[in-house]
Coordinates of C-alpha atoms in Angstrom, one line a residue:
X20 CA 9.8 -28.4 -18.5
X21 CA 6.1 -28.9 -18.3
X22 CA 3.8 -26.0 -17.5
X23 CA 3.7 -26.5 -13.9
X24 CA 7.2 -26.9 -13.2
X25 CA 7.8 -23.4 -15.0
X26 CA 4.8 -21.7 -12.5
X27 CA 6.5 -23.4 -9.8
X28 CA 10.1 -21.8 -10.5
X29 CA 8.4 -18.2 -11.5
X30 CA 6.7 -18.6 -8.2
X31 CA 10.1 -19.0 -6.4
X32 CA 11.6 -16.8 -8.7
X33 CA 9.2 -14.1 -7.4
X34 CA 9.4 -14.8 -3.7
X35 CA 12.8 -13.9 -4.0
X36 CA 11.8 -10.2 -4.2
X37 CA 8.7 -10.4 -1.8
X38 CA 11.4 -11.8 1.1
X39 CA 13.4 -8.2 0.8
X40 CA 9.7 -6.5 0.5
X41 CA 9.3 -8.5 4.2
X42 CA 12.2 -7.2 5.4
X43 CA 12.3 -3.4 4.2
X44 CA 8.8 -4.0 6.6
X45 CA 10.5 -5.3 9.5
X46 CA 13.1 -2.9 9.3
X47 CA 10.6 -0.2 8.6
X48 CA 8.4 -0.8 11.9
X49 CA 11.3 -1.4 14.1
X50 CA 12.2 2.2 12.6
X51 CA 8.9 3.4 13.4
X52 CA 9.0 2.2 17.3
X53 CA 12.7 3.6 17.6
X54 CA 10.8 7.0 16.9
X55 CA 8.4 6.8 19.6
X56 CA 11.2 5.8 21.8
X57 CA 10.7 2.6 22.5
X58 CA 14.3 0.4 24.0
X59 CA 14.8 -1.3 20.4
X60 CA 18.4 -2.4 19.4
X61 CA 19.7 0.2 16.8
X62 CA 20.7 -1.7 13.6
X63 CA 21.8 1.3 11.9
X64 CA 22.7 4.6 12.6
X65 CA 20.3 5.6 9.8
X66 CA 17.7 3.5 10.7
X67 CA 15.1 5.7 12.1
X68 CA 15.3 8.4 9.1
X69 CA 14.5 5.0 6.7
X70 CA 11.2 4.9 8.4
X71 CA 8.7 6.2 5.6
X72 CA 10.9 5.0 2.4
X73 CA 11.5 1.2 4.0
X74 CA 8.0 1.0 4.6
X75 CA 6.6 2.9 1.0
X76 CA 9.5 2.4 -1.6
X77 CA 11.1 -1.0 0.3
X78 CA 7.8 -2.6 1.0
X79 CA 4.6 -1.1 -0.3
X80 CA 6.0 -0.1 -3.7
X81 CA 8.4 -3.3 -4.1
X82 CA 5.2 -5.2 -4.0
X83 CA 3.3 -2.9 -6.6
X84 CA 5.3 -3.1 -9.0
X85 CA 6.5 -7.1 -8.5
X86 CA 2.4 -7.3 -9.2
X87 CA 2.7 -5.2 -12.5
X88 CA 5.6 -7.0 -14.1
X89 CA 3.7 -10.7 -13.1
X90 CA 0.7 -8.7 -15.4
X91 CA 3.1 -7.9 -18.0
X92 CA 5.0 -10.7 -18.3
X93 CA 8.0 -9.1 -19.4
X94 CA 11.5 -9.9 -18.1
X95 CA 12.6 -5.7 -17.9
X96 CA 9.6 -5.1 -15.9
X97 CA 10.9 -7.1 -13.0
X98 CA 13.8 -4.4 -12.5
X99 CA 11.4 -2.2 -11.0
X100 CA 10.6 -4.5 -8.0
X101 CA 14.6 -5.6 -8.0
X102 CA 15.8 -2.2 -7.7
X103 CA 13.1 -1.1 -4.8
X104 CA 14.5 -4.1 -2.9
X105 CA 17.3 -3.2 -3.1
X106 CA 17.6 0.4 -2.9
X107 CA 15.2 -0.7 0.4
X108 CA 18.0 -2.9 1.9
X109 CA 20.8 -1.3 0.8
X110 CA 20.0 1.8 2.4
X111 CA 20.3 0.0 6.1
X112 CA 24.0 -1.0 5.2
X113 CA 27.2 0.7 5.2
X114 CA 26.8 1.1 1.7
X115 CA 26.4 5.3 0.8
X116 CA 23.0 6.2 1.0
X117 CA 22.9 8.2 -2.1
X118 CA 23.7 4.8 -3.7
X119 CA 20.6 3.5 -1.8
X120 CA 18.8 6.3 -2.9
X121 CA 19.7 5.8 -6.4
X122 CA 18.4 2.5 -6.6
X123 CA 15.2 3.6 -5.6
X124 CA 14.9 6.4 -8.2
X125 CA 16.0 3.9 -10.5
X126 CA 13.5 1.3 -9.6
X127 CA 10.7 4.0 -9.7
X128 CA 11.2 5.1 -13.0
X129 CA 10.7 1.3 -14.8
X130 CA 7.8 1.5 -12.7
X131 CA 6.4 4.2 -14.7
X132 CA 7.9 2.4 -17.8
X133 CA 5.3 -0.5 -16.3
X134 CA 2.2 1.6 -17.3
X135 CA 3.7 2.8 -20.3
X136 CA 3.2 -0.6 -21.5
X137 CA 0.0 -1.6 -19.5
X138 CA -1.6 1.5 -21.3
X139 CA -0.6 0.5 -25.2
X140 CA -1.9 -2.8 -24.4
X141 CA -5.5 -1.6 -22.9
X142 CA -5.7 2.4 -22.4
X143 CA -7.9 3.0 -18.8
X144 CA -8.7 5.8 -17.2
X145 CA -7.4 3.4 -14.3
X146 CA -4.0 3.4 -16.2
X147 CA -3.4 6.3 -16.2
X148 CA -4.6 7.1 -12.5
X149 CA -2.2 4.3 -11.5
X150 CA 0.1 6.3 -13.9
X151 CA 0.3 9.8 -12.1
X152 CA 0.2 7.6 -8.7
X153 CA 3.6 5.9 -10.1
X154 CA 4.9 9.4 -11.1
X155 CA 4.2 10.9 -7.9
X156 CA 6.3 8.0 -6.2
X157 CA 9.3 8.9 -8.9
X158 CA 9.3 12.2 -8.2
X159 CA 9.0 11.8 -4.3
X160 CA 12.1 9.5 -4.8
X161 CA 14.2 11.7 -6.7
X162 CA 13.7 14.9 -4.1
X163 CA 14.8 12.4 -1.3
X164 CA 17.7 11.6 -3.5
X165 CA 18.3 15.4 -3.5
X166 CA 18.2 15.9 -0.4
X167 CA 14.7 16.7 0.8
X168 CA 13.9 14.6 4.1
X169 CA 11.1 12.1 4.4
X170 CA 8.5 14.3 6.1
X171 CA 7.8 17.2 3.5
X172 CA 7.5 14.5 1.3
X173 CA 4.5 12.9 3.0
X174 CA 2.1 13.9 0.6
X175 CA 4.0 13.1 -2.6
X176 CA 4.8 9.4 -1.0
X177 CA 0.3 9.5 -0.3
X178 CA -0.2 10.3 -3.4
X179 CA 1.9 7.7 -4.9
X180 CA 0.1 4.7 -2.7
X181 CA -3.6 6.5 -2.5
X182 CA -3.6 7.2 -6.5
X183 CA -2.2 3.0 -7.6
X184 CA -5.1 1.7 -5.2
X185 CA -7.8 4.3 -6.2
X186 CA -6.6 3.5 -10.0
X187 CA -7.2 -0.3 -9.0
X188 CA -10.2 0.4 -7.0
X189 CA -11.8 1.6 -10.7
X190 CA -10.7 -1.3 -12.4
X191 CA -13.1 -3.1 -10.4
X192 CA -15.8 0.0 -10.7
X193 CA -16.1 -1.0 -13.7
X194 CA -18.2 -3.8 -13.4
X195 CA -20.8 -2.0 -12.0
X196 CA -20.8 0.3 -14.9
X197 CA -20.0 3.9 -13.2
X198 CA -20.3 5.7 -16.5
X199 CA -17.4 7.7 -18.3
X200 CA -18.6 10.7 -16.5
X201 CA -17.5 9.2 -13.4
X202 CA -14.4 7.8 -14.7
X203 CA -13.3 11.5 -15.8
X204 CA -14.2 12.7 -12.7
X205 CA -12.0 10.2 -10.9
X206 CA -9.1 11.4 -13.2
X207 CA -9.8 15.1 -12.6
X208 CA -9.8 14.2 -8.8
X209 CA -6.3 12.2 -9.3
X210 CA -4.5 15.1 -11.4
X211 CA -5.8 17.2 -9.1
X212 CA -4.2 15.6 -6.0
X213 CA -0.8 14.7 -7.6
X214 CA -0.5 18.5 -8.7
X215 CA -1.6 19.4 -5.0
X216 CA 1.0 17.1 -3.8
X217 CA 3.8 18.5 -5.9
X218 CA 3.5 21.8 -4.7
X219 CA 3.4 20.6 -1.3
X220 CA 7.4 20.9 -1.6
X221 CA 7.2 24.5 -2.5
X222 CA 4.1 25.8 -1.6
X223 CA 2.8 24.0 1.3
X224 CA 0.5 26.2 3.4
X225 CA -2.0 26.5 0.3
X226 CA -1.0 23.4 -1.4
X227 CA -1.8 20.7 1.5
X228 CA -5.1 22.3 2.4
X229 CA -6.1 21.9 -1.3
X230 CA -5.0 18.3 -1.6
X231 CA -7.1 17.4 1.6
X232 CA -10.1 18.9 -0.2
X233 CA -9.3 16.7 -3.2
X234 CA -8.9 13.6 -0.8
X235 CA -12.2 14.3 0.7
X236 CA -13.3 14.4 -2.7
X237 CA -11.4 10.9 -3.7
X238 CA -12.8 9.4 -0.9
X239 CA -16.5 10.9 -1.6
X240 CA -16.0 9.0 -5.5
X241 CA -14.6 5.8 -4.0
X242 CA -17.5 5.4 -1.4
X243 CA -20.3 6.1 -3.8
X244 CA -19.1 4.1 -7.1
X245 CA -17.1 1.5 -5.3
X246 CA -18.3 -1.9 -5.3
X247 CA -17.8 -2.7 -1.8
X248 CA -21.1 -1.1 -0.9
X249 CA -22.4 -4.1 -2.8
X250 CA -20.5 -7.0 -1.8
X251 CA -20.4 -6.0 2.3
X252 CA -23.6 -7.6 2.0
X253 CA -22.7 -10.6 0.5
X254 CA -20.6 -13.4 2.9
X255 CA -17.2 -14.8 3.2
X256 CA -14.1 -12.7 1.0
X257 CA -16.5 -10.4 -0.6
X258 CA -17.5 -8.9 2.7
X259 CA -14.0 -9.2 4.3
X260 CA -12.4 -7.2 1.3
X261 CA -15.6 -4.6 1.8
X262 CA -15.4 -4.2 5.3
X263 CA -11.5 -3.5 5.0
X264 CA -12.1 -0.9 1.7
X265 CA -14.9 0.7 3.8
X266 CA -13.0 0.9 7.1
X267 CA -10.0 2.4 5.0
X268 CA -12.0 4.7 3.3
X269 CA -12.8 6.2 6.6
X270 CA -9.1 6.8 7.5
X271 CA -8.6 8.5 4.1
X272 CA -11.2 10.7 5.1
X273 CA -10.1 11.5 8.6
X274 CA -6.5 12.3 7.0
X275 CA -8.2 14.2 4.2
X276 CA -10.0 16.3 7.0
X277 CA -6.8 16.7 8.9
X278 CA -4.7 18.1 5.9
X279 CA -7.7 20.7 5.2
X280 CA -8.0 22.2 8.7
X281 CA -4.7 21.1 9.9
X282 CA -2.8 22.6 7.2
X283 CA 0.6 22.3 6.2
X284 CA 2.9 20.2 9.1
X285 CA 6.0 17.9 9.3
X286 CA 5.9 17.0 12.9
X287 CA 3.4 17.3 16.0
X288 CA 0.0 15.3 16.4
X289 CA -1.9 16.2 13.6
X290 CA 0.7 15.3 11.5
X291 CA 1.4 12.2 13.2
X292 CA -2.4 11.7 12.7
X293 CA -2.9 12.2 9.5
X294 CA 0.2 10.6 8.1
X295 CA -0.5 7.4 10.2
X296 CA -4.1 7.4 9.1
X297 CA -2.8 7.6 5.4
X298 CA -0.3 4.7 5.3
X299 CA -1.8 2.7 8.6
X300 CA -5.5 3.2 8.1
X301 CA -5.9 3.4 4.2
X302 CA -2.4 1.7 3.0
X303 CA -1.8 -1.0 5.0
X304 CA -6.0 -2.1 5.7
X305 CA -5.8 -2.1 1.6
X306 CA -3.0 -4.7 1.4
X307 CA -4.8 -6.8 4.1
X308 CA -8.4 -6.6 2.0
X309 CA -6.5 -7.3 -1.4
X310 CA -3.7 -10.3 -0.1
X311 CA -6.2 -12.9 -0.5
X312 CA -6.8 -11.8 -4.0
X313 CA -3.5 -10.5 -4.9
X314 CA -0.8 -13.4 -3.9
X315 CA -2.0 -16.3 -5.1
X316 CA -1.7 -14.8 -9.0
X317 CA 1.7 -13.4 -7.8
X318 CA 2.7 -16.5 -5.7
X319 CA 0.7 -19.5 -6.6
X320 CA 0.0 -19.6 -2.9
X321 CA -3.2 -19.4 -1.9
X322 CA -5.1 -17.7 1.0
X323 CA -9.1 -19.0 1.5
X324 CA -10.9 -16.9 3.3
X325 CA -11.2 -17.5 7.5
X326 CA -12.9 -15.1 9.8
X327 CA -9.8 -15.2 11.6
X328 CA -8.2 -13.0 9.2
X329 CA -10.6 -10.6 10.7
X330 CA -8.6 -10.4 13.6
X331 CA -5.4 -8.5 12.1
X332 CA -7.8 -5.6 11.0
X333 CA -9.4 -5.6 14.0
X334 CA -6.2 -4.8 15.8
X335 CA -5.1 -2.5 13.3
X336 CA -8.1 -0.5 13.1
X337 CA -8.0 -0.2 17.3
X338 CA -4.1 0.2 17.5
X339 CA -4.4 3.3 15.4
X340 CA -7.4 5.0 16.8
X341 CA -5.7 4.4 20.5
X342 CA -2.9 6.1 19.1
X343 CA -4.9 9.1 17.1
X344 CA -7.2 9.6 20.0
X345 CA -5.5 9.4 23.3
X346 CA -2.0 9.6 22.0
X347 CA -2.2 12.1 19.1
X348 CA -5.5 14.2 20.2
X349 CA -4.8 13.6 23.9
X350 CA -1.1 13.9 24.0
X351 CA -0.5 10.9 26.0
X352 CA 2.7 9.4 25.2
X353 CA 2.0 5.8 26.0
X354 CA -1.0 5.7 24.0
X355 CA 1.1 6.7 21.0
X356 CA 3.9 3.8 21.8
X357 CA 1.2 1.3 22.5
X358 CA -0.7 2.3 19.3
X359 CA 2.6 1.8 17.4
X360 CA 3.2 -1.5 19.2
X361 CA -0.5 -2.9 18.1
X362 CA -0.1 -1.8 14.5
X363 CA 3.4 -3.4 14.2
X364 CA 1.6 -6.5 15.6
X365 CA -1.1 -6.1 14.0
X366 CA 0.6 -6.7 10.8
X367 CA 2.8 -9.7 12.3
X368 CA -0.3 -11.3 13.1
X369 CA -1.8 -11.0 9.8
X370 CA 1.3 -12.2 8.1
X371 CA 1.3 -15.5 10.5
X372 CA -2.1 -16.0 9.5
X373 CA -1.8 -15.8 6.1
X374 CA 1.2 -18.4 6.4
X375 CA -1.2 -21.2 8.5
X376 CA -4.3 -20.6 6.3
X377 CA -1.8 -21.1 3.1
X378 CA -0.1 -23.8 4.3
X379 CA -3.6 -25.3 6.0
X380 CA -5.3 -24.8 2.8
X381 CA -1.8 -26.7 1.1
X382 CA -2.3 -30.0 3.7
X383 CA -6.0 -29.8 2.4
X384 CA -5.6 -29.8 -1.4
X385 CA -3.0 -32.9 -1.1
X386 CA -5.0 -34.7 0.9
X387 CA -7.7 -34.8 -1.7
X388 CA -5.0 -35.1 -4.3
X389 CA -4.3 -38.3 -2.6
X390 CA -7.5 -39.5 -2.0
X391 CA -8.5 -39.1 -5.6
X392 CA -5.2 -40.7 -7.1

């Protein structure tokens, strides 16, 4: 089998685990609108607890660590994402949930196995960010396993996706030379805000006030050393990624904010605010900056840059601040169900882009394959 014949089979290999990842999304946002009480058919009884682990373990961390094992290139790192998947879909079945939850804990803990390895190959200070981020998901996922429901866990679950993107984020810093100063001070920051996070579940009227001052603090490194500030001036993908970082940076301070003066909550508008501006602002405005980037070494499929995939973070970045402002601030229930409706279609409109400027960009590069044969 030539080389690639074996790229294309790993590709399909790997799209195998990012179809589950799709649907522990689906599932998670039809979830997420059967919460704000929208008329959705009820595909399991369950379905509306799974909204936060569908979305983070199912989806968000399924795709994390299918991207560390295609870096590793080992065949027991791809148990991490296989078990996410499904621990994700599993847990929508009749099958028990602890099963499910199992699964999960399972698929979390080769995870951190995953930066084990990255780390004796090239220790980082981004490592090991991306490190305590992946810890913070394992032991989110073994307190749900235990028992412990999905809102007190909301900072632990943060932690887990704000830590592996900051860790990321410095990879890239690095370019620009920040210093070692600035790299222990990111680390500092991150221990700080996974320790914060952990004693959310015992002690959280001081502990979540604290980690919003170390978010405010994250976001305060990530704006000054992060390249973005750079490339936002610079056309095409480099400003698209930067405008996406920037705008999500701005959620992660406006969640950071909330946790500081908001304090310690599991339900009501500020936490509805904050957790939404977390995972919807930060999270989910990251994946859209890095897809471009990100799935064609996972893939093989390419996304080129169009200003239509502009659009999608438009929508998302006006879904959520309809629903933060006049639903969440204001208190007007159809602001929150029509902020949740724009998000979720938000991210079906990015993912139909993607598709047509892949398989546009496909039709392209075999027309010039045939035109030069």
């Amino acid at each position: 089998m030539d080389t690639s014949s074996r790229a294309g089979v790993a590709s399909r290999a790997r799209l195998l685990l990012v179809l589950p990842a799709a649907a522990a999304l689906v599932l998670g946002l039809i979830a997420g609108l059967l919460l704000l009480g929208l008329p959705l058919p009820i595909l399991s009884d369950r379905l509306a607890d799974l909204h936060a682990p569908l979305l983070v373990f199912g989806f968000v961390g399924t795709l994390i660590s299918l991207e560390r094992a295609v870096a590793l290139r080992a065949g027991w790192a791809y148990a991490a994402p296989a078990l996410l998947a499904i621990g994700a879909i599993a847990a929508v079945t009749p099958v028990p949930l602890p099963a499910a939850q199992a699964a999960t804990v399972a698929g979390l803990a080769v995870h951190v196995l995953q930066y084990g390895a990255i780390w004796r190959r090239q220790p980082m200070t981004a490592t090991a960010v991306q490190a305590l981020g992946a810890a913070a998901g394992l032991l989110a996922a073994v307190a749900w396993c235990g028992g412990v429901p999905p809102a007190p866990l909301v900072p632990l679950l943060a932690a887990f996706l704000v830590l592996t993107i900051a860790g990321e984020r410095l990879e890239l810093a690095r370019i620009a030379a920040p210093g070692i100063r600035a790299e222990r001070v990111l680390f500092a920051l991150a221990l700080a805000l996974a320790t914060a996070c952990l004693l959310s579940l015992t002690a959280p009227v001081v502990a979540v006030p604290v980690a919003g001052f170390v978010l405010l603090g994250l976001v305060a490194w990530l704006v000054r050393y992060d390249v973005a500030r750079r490339t936002v001036r610079m056309p095409g993908l480099p400003r698209y990624v930067a405008v996406c970082l920037l705008a999500g940076y701005a959620w992660l301070a406006v969640a950071g904010a909330g946790w500081l003066l908001g304090g310690a909550r599991t339900e009501g508008a500020v936490y509805d605010a904050t957790t939404h501006a977390i995972f919807l602002g930060f999270v989910i405005t990251m994946i859209m900056a890095h897809a471009p980037v990100i799935l064609p070494a996972v893939l093989h499929v390419g996304i080129p840059y169009h200003p239509a995939l502009y659009a999608p973070v438009a929508l998302l970045q006006a879904a959520l601040l309809v629903r933060v402002v006049a639903g969440d601030a204001w208190g007007w229930v159809p602001a929150l169900q029509a902020g949740g409706i724009g998000a979720a279609a938000a991210l079906i409109l990015f993912g139909a882009t993607a598709v047509t400027l892949s398989l546009r960009d496909g039709r392209i590069e075999r027309s010039r394959a045939r035109v030069t044969a």
